[in-house]
Short mmCIF file of C-alpha atoms in Angstrom, two decimals:
data_model
loop_
_atom_site.label_atom_id
_atom_site.label_comp_id
_atom_site.label_asym_id
_atom_site.label_seq_id
_atom_site.Cartn_x
_atom_site.Cartn_y
_atom_site.Cartn_z
CA MET A 1 149.86 -216.94 -92.96
CA SER A 2 152.96 -218.66 -93.35
CA PHE A 3 154.30 -221.41 -90.91
CA ALA A 4 157.12 -222.89 -89.89
CA LEU A 5 158.20 -226.57 -89.07
CA TYR A 6 161.86 -227.65 -87.07
CA VAL A 7 162.86 -230.73 -87.80
CA LEU A 8 165.44 -231.70 -85.59
CA LEU A 9 168.31 -234.15 -85.92
CA ASP A 10 170.26 -236.18 -83.02
CA SER A 11 173.09 -238.25 -83.84
CA PHE A 12 170.82 -241.08 -85.24
CA ALA A 13 169.98 -238.86 -88.30
CA PRO A 14 172.11 -239.39 -91.09
CA VAL A 15 174.50 -236.93 -92.24
CA MET A 16 172.61 -234.06 -94.35
CA SER A 17 173.25 -230.88 -96.22
CA ASN A 18 171.19 -228.66 -98.47
CA GLU A 19 172.69 -230.43 -101.41
CA THR A 20 171.50 -233.92 -99.95
CA LEU A 21 168.72 -232.68 -99.09
CA GLU A 22 167.90 -231.52 -103.25
CA GLN A 23 168.82 -233.70 -104.41
CA GLY A 24 166.68 -236.05 -102.28
CA LEU A 25 163.36 -233.92 -102.66
CA LYS A 26 164.08 -234.24 -107.16
CA ARG A 27 164.14 -237.50 -106.41
CA ALA A 28 160.51 -237.05 -104.17
CA PHE A 29 158.84 -235.29 -106.62
CA HIS A 30 159.97 -235.88 -110.14
CA THR A 31 157.23 -237.67 -111.39
CA ASP A 32 155.44 -233.74 -110.19
CA ASN A 33 155.70 -231.83 -113.52
CA ARG A 34 154.56 -228.60 -111.54
CA PHE A 35 157.70 -229.03 -109.20
CA SER A 36 160.90 -227.18 -109.10
CA ILE A 37 163.73 -226.63 -106.77
CA GLU A 38 165.97 -223.58 -106.84
CA VAL A 39 168.95 -222.44 -104.03
CA ASP A 40 169.20 -219.17 -102.60
CA ARG A 41 171.47 -217.20 -100.50
CA LEU A 42 169.47 -214.64 -98.04
CA PRO A 43 170.20 -211.48 -97.67
CA PHE A 44 170.34 -211.25 -93.92
CA VAL A 45 172.29 -214.83 -93.26
CA ASN A 46 175.01 -216.31 -95.00
CA ARG A 47 173.43 -219.83 -96.37
CA ASP A 48 171.71 -220.83 -97.95
CA THR A 49 168.39 -222.09 -98.72
CA LEU A 50 166.46 -223.96 -101.21
CA ILE A 51 162.74 -222.77 -102.64
CA LEU A 52 160.90 -225.94 -103.58
CA ARG A 53 158.03 -224.30 -105.66
CA TRP A 54 154.43 -225.34 -107.39
CA ASP A 55 153.36 -223.46 -109.84
CA SER A 56 153.16 -219.96 -107.64
CA TRP A 57 153.21 -221.73 -104.15
CA SER A 58 156.31 -221.86 -102.64
CA SER A 59 158.12 -223.57 -99.62
CA ARG A 60 161.95 -222.64 -98.08
CA ILE A 61 164.00 -225.49 -96.75
CA SER A 62 167.31 -225.03 -95.36
CA TYR A 63 169.57 -227.37 -93.31
CA GLU A 64 171.40 -225.96 -90.38
CA GLU A 65 173.77 -226.82 -87.60
CA GLY A 66 176.10 -226.19 -84.77
CA ASP A 67 175.63 -224.72 -81.64
CA TYR A 68 173.27 -221.91 -82.16
CA VAL A 69 171.51 -225.18 -82.95
CA LYS A 70 171.70 -226.61 -79.98
CA GLU A 71 171.35 -223.97 -77.71
CA ASP A 72 167.38 -223.11 -80.12
CA SER A 73 166.94 -227.18 -79.24
CA ILE A 74 166.94 -226.42 -75.00
CA GLU A 75 164.69 -223.28 -75.49
CA ILE A 76 161.79 -224.58 -77.56
CA ALA A 77 162.22 -227.86 -75.14
CA LYS A 78 160.68 -225.61 -72.20
CA VAL A 79 157.78 -224.18 -74.07
CA LEU A 80 156.78 -227.07 -75.60
CA LYS A 81 153.22 -228.97 -74.92
CA GLU A 82 154.57 -231.96 -74.60
CA ARG A 83 158.63 -232.65 -72.68
CA LEU A 84 161.23 -233.46 -75.48
CA ASN A 85 164.00 -235.66 -73.56
CA ASN A 86 167.67 -234.98 -74.23
CA PRO A 87 167.24 -231.39 -76.08
CA GLU A 88 171.18 -230.57 -76.09
CA ARG A 89 171.33 -233.85 -78.37
CA PHE A 90 170.08 -231.71 -80.98
CA ASP A 91 172.59 -229.62 -82.52
CA ARG A 92 171.31 -230.01 -86.40
CA ARG A 93 167.60 -229.31 -87.86
CA ILE A 94 165.97 -228.68 -91.21
CA ARG A 95 164.01 -225.64 -90.80
CA LEU A 96 160.48 -225.34 -92.84
CA VAL A 97 159.26 -222.88 -94.04
CA PHE A 98 155.54 -222.80 -95.66
CA ASN A 99 154.55 -219.84 -97.27
CA ASN A 100 150.79 -218.35 -97.75
CA ASP A 101 148.07 -220.52 -99.20
CA PRO A 102 145.15 -218.89 -97.98
CA GLU A 103 142.66 -220.95 -100.77
CA ARG A 104 144.43 -224.43 -99.64
CA GLU A 105 145.29 -224.88 -102.66
CA TYR A 106 148.36 -226.74 -101.45
CA THR A 107 147.54 -228.50 -98.53
CA ASN A 108 148.94 -231.64 -100.68
CA GLU A 109 152.43 -230.39 -101.36
CA MET A 110 152.73 -229.10 -97.53
CA ILE A 111 151.69 -232.70 -96.24
CA LEU A 112 154.19 -234.54 -98.94
CA ILE A 113 157.18 -232.33 -97.94
CA GLN A 114 156.68 -232.88 -93.93
CA ASP A 115 156.21 -236.77 -95.06
CA TYR A 116 158.95 -236.61 -96.91
CA PHE A 117 160.99 -235.62 -93.07
CA ARG A 118 158.77 -237.86 -91.02
CA VAL A 119 160.67 -241.43 -91.73
CA ILE A 120 164.24 -239.67 -90.83
CA PRO A 121 165.90 -241.90 -87.97
CA GLY A 122 166.78 -240.06 -84.67
CA SER A 123 164.48 -236.34 -85.87
CA VAL A 124 161.83 -234.98 -83.82
CA ILE A 125 159.42 -232.71 -86.32
CA VAL A 126 158.29 -229.48 -83.94
CA ASP A 127 155.43 -227.34 -84.59
CA VAL A 128 157.67 -223.97 -83.67
CA GLN A 129 154.29 -221.52 -83.35
CA GLN A 130 151.75 -223.87 -81.55
CA ASN A 131 154.80 -225.18 -79.36
CA GLU A 132 153.94 -228.77 -79.93
CA ILE A 133 155.86 -232.16 -80.94
CA VAL A 134 154.25 -233.33 -84.82
CA ARG A 135 156.08 -236.55 -85.21
CA TYR A 136 158.60 -238.37 -83.87
CA GLY A 137 160.47 -239.83 -86.36
CA SER A 138 160.52 -243.15 -87.34
#
């Protein structure tokens, strides 16, 4: 079963884009010769997404910003099990979608991807299916 995490970003988080994410992720995983990254445009949205691949498994990552992200952050805060203070300050986010891994062959890669995003200042990582805060950024 696939799952998604949101990395909510406030004004303390650095300036980001899909391009800066692509560069940073390439640097982070440059020693793994199974890793590749490509840019893809989904047919039903007008923005790019990054596809991170290890062998046959992949994860999609996309940077999003704007009023709809702020409104979504406010709605997410209403259902979280833990309080999220001032959710309106989150008008940017990174959406992480991890594809199904029934054999659990790529658990380490999932953890490494999450670890990459855990250190972003001004961020909160939210599991939107479980309605839980996974981690506050540094």
